[in-house]
mmCIF file of C-alpha atoms in Angstrom:
data_model
loop_
_atom_site.group_PDB
_atom_site.id
_atom_site.type_symbol
_atom_site.label_atom_id
_atom_site.label_comp_id
_atom_site.label_asym_id
_atom_site.label_seq_id
_atom_site.Cartn_x
_atom_site.Cartn_y
_atom_site.Cartn_z
ATOM 1 C CA MET A 23 -143.241 265.406 -70.612
ATOM 2 C CA ILE A 24 -146.133 263.190 -71.584
ATOM 3 C CA ARG A 25 -149.342 262.105 -69.863
ATOM 4 C CA THR A 26 -150.300 258.849 -71.526
ATOM 5 C CA TRP A 27 -153.350 256.602 -71.705
ATOM 6 C CA ALA A 28 -153.889 253.432 -73.698
ATOM 7 C CA ASP A 29 -156.657 252.557 -76.135
ATOM 8 C CA ASP A 30 -158.367 249.312 -75.024
ATOM 9 C CA THR A 31 -160.246 248.864 -78.295
ATOM 10 C CA HIS A 32 -158.690 245.451 -78.923
ATOM 11 C CA GLY A 33 -157.694 244.380 -75.407
ATOM 12 C CA ALA A 34 -154.146 243.984 -74.150
ATOM 13 C CA ASP A 35 -153.648 240.458 -75.483
ATOM 14 C CA GLU A 36 -154.906 240.842 -79.051
ATOM 15 C CA VAL A 37 -152.525 240.894 -82.031
ATOM 16 C CA GLU A 38 -153.909 244.160 -83.416
ATOM 17 C CA PRO A 39 -151.828 247.309 -82.804
ATOM 18 C CA HIS A 40 -152.498 249.236 -79.607
ATOM 19 C CA LEU A 41 -152.777 253.010 -79.689
ATOM 20 C CA ILE A 42 -151.393 255.180 -76.892
ATOM 21 C CA ARG A 43 -152.745 258.704 -76.816
ATOM 22 C CA SER A 44 -150.924 261.421 -74.940
ATOM 23 C CA ARG A 45 -150.614 265.111 -74.227
ATOM 24 C CA HIS A 46 -147.422 267.055 -74.888
ATOM 25 C CA TYR A 47 -146.430 270.279 -73.178
ATOM 26 C CA LYS A 48 -143.329 271.489 -74.958
ATOM 27 C CA ASN A 49 -144.209 274.066 -77.638
ATOM 28 C CA ALA A 50 -147.915 273.656 -76.829
ATOM 29 C CA THR A 51 -149.535 276.951 -77.827
ATOM 30 C CA ASP A 52 -152.944 278.287 -78.775
ATOM 31 C CA ASP A 53 -153.848 280.051 -82.025
ATOM 32 C CA ASP A 54 -152.367 283.293 -80.697
ATOM 33 C CA GLY A 55 -149.040 281.711 -79.781
ATOM 34 C CA ASN A 56 -149.676 281.658 -76.011
ATOM 35 C CA HIS A 57 -148.251 278.706 -74.096
ATOM 36 C CA LEU A 58 -150.849 276.193 -72.893
ATOM 37 C CA SER A 59 -149.797 274.923 -69.474
ATOM 38 C CA ALA A 60 -152.341 272.100 -69.673
ATOM 39 C CA GLY A 61 -150.713 270.831 -72.862
ATOM 40 C CA VAL A 62 -152.439 269.557 -75.982
ATOM 41 C CA GLU A 63 -153.182 266.076 -77.256
ATOM 42 C CA ARG A 64 -150.651 264.722 -79.727
ATOM 43 C CA ASP A 65 -151.937 264.777 -83.310
ATOM 44 C CA VAL A 66 -151.302 261.069 -83.881
ATOM 45 C CA PRO A 67 -151.253 258.269 -81.292
ATOM 46 C CA TRP A 68 -148.228 256.145 -80.482
ATOM 47 C CA VAL A 69 -148.284 252.505 -81.564
ATOM 48 C CA ALA A 70 -147.308 249.914 -78.959
ATOM 49 C CA ILE A 71 -147.434 246.220 -78.150
ATOM 50 C CA ALA A 72 -149.414 244.401 -75.450
ATOM 51 C CA PRO A 73 -146.744 244.420 -72.662
ATOM 52 C CA VAL A 74 -146.535 248.213 -72.935
ATOM 53 C CA VAL A 75 -150.307 248.548 -72.568
ATOM 54 C CA ARG A 76 -150.288 246.306 -69.493
ATOM 55 C CA ALA A 77 -147.451 248.359 -67.955
ATOM 56 C CA ILE A 78 -149.430 251.563 -68.495
ATOM 57 C CA ARG A 79 -152.486 250.011 -66.853
ATOM 58 C CA VAL A 80 -150.381 249.182 -63.766
ATOM 59 C CA LEU A 81 -148.972 252.721 -63.595
ATOM 60 C CA GLU A 82 -152.453 254.215 -63.903
ATOM 61 C CA ARG A 83 -153.437 252.318 -60.744
ATOM 62 C CA ILE A 84 -150.380 253.639 -58.896
ATOM 63 C CA VAL A 85 -150.613 257.357 -59.651
ATOM 64 C CA PRO A 86 -153.565 259.629 -58.794
ATOM 65 C CA GLU A 87 -156.097 260.415 -61.515
ATOM 66 C CA GLY A 88 -154.844 263.049 -63.928
ATOM 67 C CA HIS A 89 -151.177 262.792 -62.883
ATOM 68 C CA LEU A 90 -148.170 261.829 -64.975
ATOM 69 C CA LEU A 91 -147.477 258.103 -65.133
ATOM 70 C CA PHE A 92 -144.019 258.697 -63.640
ATOM 71 C CA ASP A 93 -145.076 261.511 -61.360
ATOM 72 C CA LEU A 94 -142.332 262.547 -58.897
ATOM 73 C CA ASN A 95 -144.628 262.604 -55.885
ATOM 74 C CA ALA A 96 -146.092 259.182 -56.648
ATOM 75 C CA HIS A 97 -142.786 257.392 -57.174
ATOM 76 C CA GLN A 98 -139.997 259.223 -55.336
ATOM 77 C CA PHE A 99 -140.983 258.313 -51.794
ATOM 78 C CA GLN A 100 -137.820 259.524 -50.035
ATOM 79 C CA SER A 101 -138.441 263.140 -51.024
ATOM 80 C CA LYS A 102 -139.768 265.278 -48.144
ATOM 81 C CA HIS A 103 -141.002 268.098 -50.355
ATOM 82 C CA ARG A 104 -143.674 268.037 -53.010
ATOM 83 C CA LYS A 105 -142.291 268.598 -56.472
ATOM 84 C CA THR A 106 -143.715 268.830 -59.956
ATOM 85 C CA GLY A 107 -142.722 266.912 -63.036
ATOM 86 C CA SER A 108 -141.674 263.338 -63.712
ATOM 87 C CA LEU A 109 -138.871 261.060 -62.546
ATOM 88 C CA LYS A 110 -135.436 261.955 -63.860
ATOM 89 C CA ALA A 111 -133.154 259.475 -65.624
ATOM 90 C CA SER A 112 -131.039 259.025 -62.488
ATOM 91 C CA ALA A 113 -134.109 258.107 -60.433
ATOM 92 C CA MET A 114 -135.269 255.678 -63.120
ATOM 93 C CA ARG A 115 -131.874 253.988 -62.995
ATOM 94 C CA ILE A 116 -132.173 253.533 -59.221
ATOM 95 C CA ARG A 117 -135.671 252.115 -59.665
ATOM 96 C CA ILE A 118 -134.412 249.597 -62.228
ATOM 97 C CA GLU A 119 -131.644 248.481 -59.872
ATOM 98 C CA ASP A 120 -134.134 248.143 -57.009
ATOM 99 C CA PHE A 121 -136.403 246.042 -59.211
ATOM 100 C CA VAL A 122 -133.533 243.719 -60.160
ATOM 101 C CA ALA A 123 -132.684 243.256 -56.471
ATOM 102 C CA TRP A 124 -136.336 242.544 -55.601
ATOM 103 C CA ALA A 125 -136.793 240.119 -58.524
ATOM 104 C CA ASN A 126 -133.640 238.198 -57.563
ATOM 105 C CA ALA A 127 -134.683 237.953 -53.919
ATOM 106 C CA GLU A 128 -138.151 236.748 -54.979
ATOM 107 C CA ALA A 129 -136.635 234.146 -57.329
ATOM 108 C CA ILE A 130 -134.578 232.693 -54.467
ATOM 109 C CA VAL A 131 -137.551 232.653 -52.091
ATOM 110 C CA GLN A 132 -139.672 230.862 -54.704
ATOM 111 C CA GLY A 133 -136.921 228.307 -55.400
ATOM 112 C CA LEU A 134 -136.336 229.515 -58.971
ATOM 113 C CA PRO A 135 -132.596 230.188 -59.201
ATOM 114 C CA GLY A 136 -132.779 230.016 -63.000
ATOM 115 C CA GLU A 137 -134.923 233.173 -62.990
ATOM 116 C CA VAL A 138 -132.266 235.284 -61.243
ATOM 117 C CA ILE A 139 -131.222 238.336 -63.292
ATOM 118 C CA PRO A 140 -127.404 238.128 -63.615
ATOM 119 C CA SER A 141 -125.162 241.089 -62.940
ATOM 120 C CA ASP A 142 -124.365 243.103 -66.047
ATOM 121 C CA PRO A 143 -120.667 243.184 -67.015
ATOM 122 C CA HIS A 144 -121.179 246.608 -68.576
ATOM 123 C CA GLY A 145 -122.347 248.243 -65.379
ATOM 124 C CA ARG A 146 -125.613 249.755 -64.293
ATOM 125 C CA ILE A 147 -128.754 249.331 -66.376
ATOM 126 C CA GLY A 148 -130.330 252.602 -67.485
ATOM 127 C CA THR A 149 -133.271 253.347 -69.729
ATOM 128 C CA ALA A 150 -130.967 253.824 -72.728
ATOM 129 C CA ARG A 151 -129.991 250.155 -72.426
ATOM 130 C CA PHE A 152 -133.467 248.797 -73.120
ATOM 131 C CA ARG A 153 -133.957 247.140 -76.493
ATOM 132 C CA THR A 154 -135.989 249.231 -78.871
ATOM 133 C CA LEU A 155 -139.631 248.487 -79.639
ATOM 134 C CA ALA A 156 -139.066 249.491 -83.259
ATOM 135 C CA TRP A 157 -138.744 245.939 -84.531
ATOM 136 C CA HIS A 158 -141.825 244.710 -82.660
ATOM 137 C CA ILE A 159 -143.900 247.447 -84.282
ATOM 138 C CA ALA A 160 -142.351 247.281 -87.758
ATOM 139 C CA ARG A 161 -142.851 243.526 -88.172
ATOM 140 C CA ARG A 162 -146.643 243.746 -87.815
ATOM 141 C CA PRO A 163 -148.943 244.420 -90.772
ATOM 142 C CA GLY A 164 -148.658 248.100 -91.630
ATOM 143 C CA GLY A 165 -146.144 248.463 -88.824
ATOM 144 C CA LEU A 166 -143.473 250.411 -90.674
ATOM 145 C CA VAL A 167 -146.002 253.043 -91.709
ATOM 146 C CA ALA A 168 -147.220 253.226 -88.098
ATOM 147 C CA LEU A 169 -143.623 253.628 -86.965
ATOM 148 C CA ALA A 170 -143.003 256.391 -89.462
ATOM 149 C CA ILE A 171 -146.113 258.312 -88.402
ATOM 150 C CA GLN A 172 -145.267 257.751 -84.755
ATOM 151 C CA TYR A 173 -141.863 259.398 -85.095
ATOM 152 C CA GLY A 174 -143.100 262.156 -87.368
ATOM 153 C CA HIS A 175 -141.276 261.231 -90.546
ATOM 154 C CA ILE A 176 -143.510 259.441 -93.061
ATOM 155 C CA ARG A 177 -140.651 259.129 -95.559
ATOM 156 C CA THR A 178 -139.113 256.518 -93.261
ATOM 157 C CA ALA A 179 -141.558 254.047 -94.787
ATOM 158 C CA LEU A 180 -141.005 255.225 -98.327
ATOM 159 C CA ALA A 181 -137.318 255.792 -99.017
ATOM 160 C CA ALA A 182 -134.390 254.460 -97.018
ATOM 161 C CA GLU A 183 -131.913 256.810 -98.655
ATOM 162 C CA VAL A 184 -133.989 259.811 -97.566
ATOM 163 C CA SER A 185 -134.898 258.624 -94.092
ATOM 164 C CA GLU A 186 -131.603 257.079 -92.963
ATOM 165 C CA GLY A 187 -130.961 260.180 -90.856
ATOM 166 C CA TYR A 188 -134.406 259.654 -89.315
ATOM 167 C CA ALA A 189 -135.165 263.338 -89.025
ATOM 168 C CA SER A 190 -132.255 263.843 -86.592
ATOM 169 C CA ARG A 191 -134.028 261.718 -83.983
ATOM 170 C CA SER A 192 -131.489 258.878 -83.960
ATOM 171 C CA ARG A 193 -127.737 258.813 -84.493
ATOM 172 C CA GLY A 194 -127.727 255.548 -86.414
ATOM 173 C CA GLY A 195 -130.978 255.873 -88.348
ATOM 174 C CA ILE A 196 -134.090 253.809 -87.779
ATOM 175 C CA HIS A 197 -133.256 251.354 -90.564
ATOM 176 C CA ARG A 198 -130.061 250.320 -88.833
ATOM 177 C CA ILE A 199 -131.976 249.780 -85.594
ATOM 178 C CA ILE A 200 -134.691 247.757 -87.299
ATOM 179 C CA ASP A 201 -132.123 245.673 -89.201
ATOM 180 C CA MET A 202 -130.328 244.747 -85.975
ATOM 181 C CA GLU A 203 -133.579 243.913 -84.170
ATOM 182 C CA THR A 204 -134.731 241.876 -87.169
ATOM 183 C CA ALA A 205 -131.443 239.968 -87.321
ATOM 184 C CA LEU A 206 -131.645 239.132 -83.612
ATOM 185 C CA ALA A 207 -135.264 238.006 -84.045
ATOM 186 C CA VAL A 208 -134.271 235.843 -87.036
ATOM 187 C CA ALA A 209 -131.601 234.157 -84.920
ATOM 188 C CA GLU A 210 -134.129 233.586 -82.121
ATOM 189 C CA THR A 211 -136.711 232.193 -84.567
ATOM 190 C CA ALA A 212 -134.173 229.763 -86.027
ATOM 191 C CA ALA A 213 -133.152 228.659 -82.540
ATOM 192 C CA GLY A 214 -136.796 228.122 -81.608
ATOM 193 C CA LEU A 215 -137.409 225.967 -84.678
ATOM 194 C CA ARG A 216 -134.263 223.949 -83.990
ATOM 195 C CA GLU A 217 -135.271 223.329 -80.370
ATOM 196 C CA HIS A 218 -138.848 222.404 -81.371
ATOM 197 C CA PHE A 219 -137.588 219.847 -83.881
ATOM 198 C CA GLU A 220 -134.938 218.404 -81.546
ATOM 199 C CA ALA A 221 -137.622 217.920 -78.871
ATOM 200 C CA GLY A 222 -139.662 215.743 -81.237
ATOM 201 C CA GLY A 223 -141.960 218.397 -82.661
ATOM 202 C CA GLY A 224 -143.281 218.276 -86.209
ATOM 203 C CA VAL A 225 -142.538 220.684 -89.071
ATOM 204 C CA SER A 226 -144.413 221.012 -92.365
ATOM 205 C CA GLY A 227 -144.635 223.204 -95.436
ATOM 206 C CA PRO A 228 -142.878 223.513 -98.815
ATOM 207 C CA ALA A 229 -139.793 225.012 -97.163
ATOM 208 C CA ALA A 230 -139.748 222.746 -94.094
ATOM 209 C CA ARG A 231 -136.600 220.760 -94.914
ATOM 210 C CA ARG A 232 -134.727 223.845 -96.090
ATOM 211 C CA ALA A 233 -135.740 225.631 -92.887
ATOM 212 C CA LEU A 234 -134.408 222.822 -90.695
ATOM 213 C CA THR A 235 -131.111 222.870 -92.574
ATOM 214 C CA GLN A 236 -130.773 226.636 -92.237
ATOM 215 C CA ALA A 237 -131.870 226.636 -88.585
ATOM 216 C CA ALA A 238 -129.045 224.233 -87.799
ATOM 217 C CA SER A 239 -126.473 226.665 -89.245
ATOM 218 C CA THR A 240 -127.946 230.010 -88.148
ATOM 219 C CA PRO A 241 -125.879 231.614 -85.356
ATOM 220 C CA ARG A 242 -127.595 231.740 -81.986
ATOM 221 C CA PHE A 243 -127.678 235.087 -80.168
ATOM 222 C CA GLU A 244 -127.027 234.492 -76.465
ATOM 223 C CA GLY A 245 -126.811 238.020 -75.137
ATOM 224 C CA ARG A 246 -123.234 238.697 -76.161
ATOM 225 C CA GLU A 247 -122.165 241.700 -78.205
ATOM 226 C CA VAL A 248 -122.307 241.307 -81.971
ATOM 227 C CA LYS A 249 -120.291 243.039 -84.673
ATOM 228 C CA ALA A 250 -121.718 246.008 -86.524
ATOM 229 C CA ASP A 251 -122.082 244.030 -89.762
ATOM 230 C CA PHE A 252 -123.898 241.114 -88.070
ATOM 231 C CA ALA A 253 -127.328 242.227 -89.298
ATOM 232 C CA ARG A 254 -126.197 243.088 -92.808
ATOM 233 C CA LYS A 255 -124.514 239.720 -93.391
ATOM 234 C CA LEU A 256 -127.300 237.655 -91.832
ATOM 235 C CA LEU A 257 -130.166 239.355 -93.655
ATOM 236 C CA ALA A 258 -128.345 239.295 -97.001
ATOM 237 C CA ARG A 259 -128.533 235.489 -97.215
ATOM 238 C CA ASP A 260 -131.345 235.034 -99.742
ATOM 239 C CA GLY A 261 -133.209 231.794 -99.104
ATOM 240 C CA ALA A 262 -131.604 231.320 -95.690
ATOM 241 C CA VAL A 263 -133.386 233.891 -93.525
ATOM 242 C CA LEU A 264 -136.231 232.577 -91.372
ATOM 243 C CA TYR A 265 -138.894 235.124 -90.413
ATOM 244 C CA ASP A 266 -141.697 234.643 -87.900
ATOM 245 C CA ASN A 267 -145.156 235.836 -88.984
ATOM 246 C CA PRO A 268 -147.476 235.413 -85.975
ATOM 247 C CA HIS A 269 -150.280 237.223 -87.811
ATOM 248 C CA ALA A 270 -150.419 234.455 -90.460
ATOM 249 C CA LEU A 271 -149.446 231.706 -87.976
ATOM 250 C CA LEU A 272 -146.426 230.491 -89.907
ATOM 251 C CA LEU A 273 -142.705 230.904 -90.479
ATOM 252 C CA CYS A 274 -141.304 232.247 -93.739
ATOM 253 C CA LEU A 275 -137.981 230.995 -95.099
ATOM 254 C CA TYR A 276 -137.805 233.945 -97.451
ATOM 255 C CA LYS A 277 -136.446 233.439 -100.940
ATOM 256 C CA ARG A 278 -137.186 236.180 -103.460
ATOM 257 C CA ASP A 279 -137.896 234.019 -106.512
ATOM 258 C CA ARG A 280 -140.448 231.922 -104.578
ATOM 259 C CA ALA A 281 -142.161 234.692 -102.631
ATOM 260 C CA LEU A 282 -145.758 235.239 -103.721
ATOM 261 C CA CYS A 283 -145.956 238.361 -101.545
ATOM 262 C CA ALA A 284 -143.193 239.977 -103.619
ATOM 263 C CA LYS A 285 -145.394 239.967 -106.767
ATOM 264 C CA GLY A 286 -142.378 239.948 -109.059
ATOM 265 C CA GLU A 287 -140.558 242.723 -107.219
ATOM 266 C CA ALA A 288 -137.000 242.317 -105.931
ATOM 267 C CA ARG A 289 -137.757 242.582 -102.227
ATOM 268 C CA ASP A 290 -135.182 241.606 -99.626
ATOM 269 C CA SER A 291 -137.706 240.580 -96.975
ATOM 270 C CA PRO A 292 -141.314 239.317 -96.807
ATOM 271 C CA THR A 293 -144.386 241.514 -96.505
ATOM 272 C CA PRO A 294 -146.178 240.060 -93.433
ATOM 273 C CA ASP A 295 -149.636 241.399 -94.236
ATOM 274 C CA GLN A 296 -149.550 240.029 -97.809
ATOM 275 C CA CYS A 297 -148.735 236.399 -97.020
ATOM 276 C CA VAL A 298 -150.264 234.072 -99.649
ATOM 277 C CA ALA A 299 -151.381 230.494 -98.991
ATOM 278 C CA GLY A 300 -149.431 228.040 -101.140
ATOM 279 C CA CYS A 301 -146.243 230.113 -101.153
ATOM 280 C CA GLY A 302 -143.092 228.023 -101.452
ATOM 281 C CA ASN A 303 -141.515 229.797 -98.485
ATOM 282 C CA ILE A 304 -144.050 228.651 -95.856
ATOM 283 C CA VAL A 305 -143.054 226.603 -92.799
ATOM 284 C CA ARG A 306 -145.363 225.541 -89.964
ATOM 285 C CA THR A 307 -144.836 223.778 -86.642
ATOM 286 C CA ASP A 308 -147.145 221.877 -84.297
ATOM 287 C CA HIS A 309 -147.642 225.115 -82.365
ATOM 288 C CA HIS A 310 -148.934 226.850 -85.495
ATOM 289 C CA ALA A 311 -151.386 224.019 -86.157
ATOM 290 C CA ALA A 312 -152.779 224.326 -82.630
ATOM 291 C CA GLN A 313 -153.076 228.100 -83.002
ATOM 292 C CA LEU A 314 -154.863 227.709 -86.344
ATOM 293 C CA ARG A 315 -157.504 225.545 -84.712
ATOM 294 C CA GLU A 316 -157.855 227.958 -81.798
ATOM 295 C CA ARG A 317 -158.405 230.863 -84.183
ATOM 296 C CA ALA A 318 -160.918 228.772 -86.169
ATOM 297 C CA ASP A 319 -162.893 228.095 -82.974
ATOM 298 C CA ILE A 320 -162.984 231.835 -82.238
ATOM 299 C CA LEU A 321 -164.322 232.563 -85.732
ATOM 300 C CA ASP A 322 -167.036 229.918 -85.308
ATOM 301 C CA LYS A 323 -168.143 231.515 -82.028
ATOM 302 C CA LYS A 324 -168.327 234.919 -83.707
ATOM 303 C CA ALA A 325 -170.264 233.428 -86.632
ATOM 304 C CA ALA A 326 -172.922 232.090 -84.275
ATOM 305 C CA HIS A 327 -173.817 235.670 -83.287
ATOM 306 C CA THR A 328 -173.398 237.328 -86.695
ATOM 307 C CA PRO A 329 -175.912 237.845 -89.564
ATOM 308 C CA GLN A 330 -175.840 235.071 -92.155
ATOM 309 C CA PRO A 331 -173.718 236.564 -94.988
ATOM 310 C CA ILE A 332 -170.945 237.601 -92.631
ATOM 311 C CA GLY A 333 -171.413 234.510 -90.490
ATOM 312 C CA ASP A 334 -171.018 232.275 -93.541
ATOM 313 C CA ARG A 335 -167.815 234.078 -94.420
ATOM 314 C CA LEU A 336 -166.468 233.603 -90.893
ATOM 315 C CA ARG A 337 -167.294 229.881 -90.995
ATOM 316 C CA THR A 338 -165.588 229.569 -94.386
ATOM 317 C CA ASN A 339 -162.463 231.190 -92.983
ATOM 318 C CA ALA A 340 -162.607 228.889 -89.954
ATOM 319 C CA ASN A 341 -162.773 225.827 -92.190
ATOM 320 C CA ARG A 342 -159.866 227.138 -94.241
ATOM 321 C CA LEU A 343 -157.713 227.528 -91.121
ATOM 322 C CA ARG A 344 -158.582 224.005 -89.986
ATOM 323 C CA SER A 345 -157.619 222.677 -93.421
ATOM 324 C CA TYR A 346 -154.168 224.272 -92.995
ATOM 325 C CA ALA A 347 -153.847 222.535 -89.607
ATOM 326 C CA ASP A 348 -154.984 219.223 -91.106
ATOM 327 C CA ASP A 349 -152.430 219.571 -93.924
ATOM 328 C CA HIS A 350 -149.747 220.107 -91.304
ATOM 329 C CA ASP A 351 -150.751 216.972 -89.381
ATOM 330 C CA ARG A 352 -150.765 214.926 -92.583
ATOM 331 C CA THR A 353 -147.417 216.119 -93.970
ATOM 332 C CA ARG A 354 -145.393 216.975 -90.835
ATOM 333 C CA ILE A 355 -141.896 215.585 -90.515
ATOM 334 C CA THR A 356 -140.205 214.817 -87.214
ATOM 335 C CA ARG A 357 -136.700 213.999 -86.102
ATOM 336 C CA GLN A 358 -137.555 210.296 -85.871
ATOM 337 C CA GLU A 359 -138.593 210.309 -89.538
ATOM 338 C CA THR A 360 -135.557 212.227 -90.767
ATOM 339 C CA PRO A 361 -132.389 210.268 -91.626
ATOM 340 C CA GLU A 362 -129.257 211.400 -89.832
#
């Protein structure tokens, strides 16, 4: 049972990790071993992404101050008697079904039939059916370490052979979960690049043509079940796996012998927080160029209110980002310029 609150240090829409601090009640004791009914704050915060923070903010407005986010009395309206604790899994399942019904009715009223949530062939949707957040956390700079600390097993980030059991917290091991989420994200990234190019968008970078070729042959994940070895086979294709790195505003068609982030090591995937300009694996789209200029404008605004040494550094970084965008505009290739 956890009472949670989010850290707004960076704001809910920033790319930096968000910290969720909470109190736990199970095995909460004082120095003498006495149970503490008020609970104690967890030693390390949870790491989350922006949608989670926004969801917590909504729940905090629903429940009374100091109550659990999923407090029984605040959410289970049909109950005639006051109870303690949080919603049970069965109640959460009913709430999910009610939300689906409401969302579908709202989509019809608004004339958006394409937004209707289809019925699930596998039955009711419970909390265990939600896709894990592990991949979203692990793919950010320092994310795997944050994930390891979050789940109380730092060796997860250090040795796969030791941490595959994931401290008995997951039947399949966290690496298997992350591999599957990564493979699905790779398929989505390739599909996004393919659609961008087919719609007339531009692509640039040393690996641009290779990326377009691989995107055309990468399987698209459309919500159907995939085989257990889907992730292993997809991620094992050296030089044919397209990763998204929103932190660096680029795509990476990772190939070990060209990867500057690998620094001579035999790594099977890129290191997002060590991306190096000029790497032969870089791919950028028109969207990345626009985002580079937006980030440069933000740095210039910060520089205007910052002491000179730091301000000069911010302006230098802004100019560097704009030069990347200019390089993209100058070297971009489009479908019209590519022979069939």
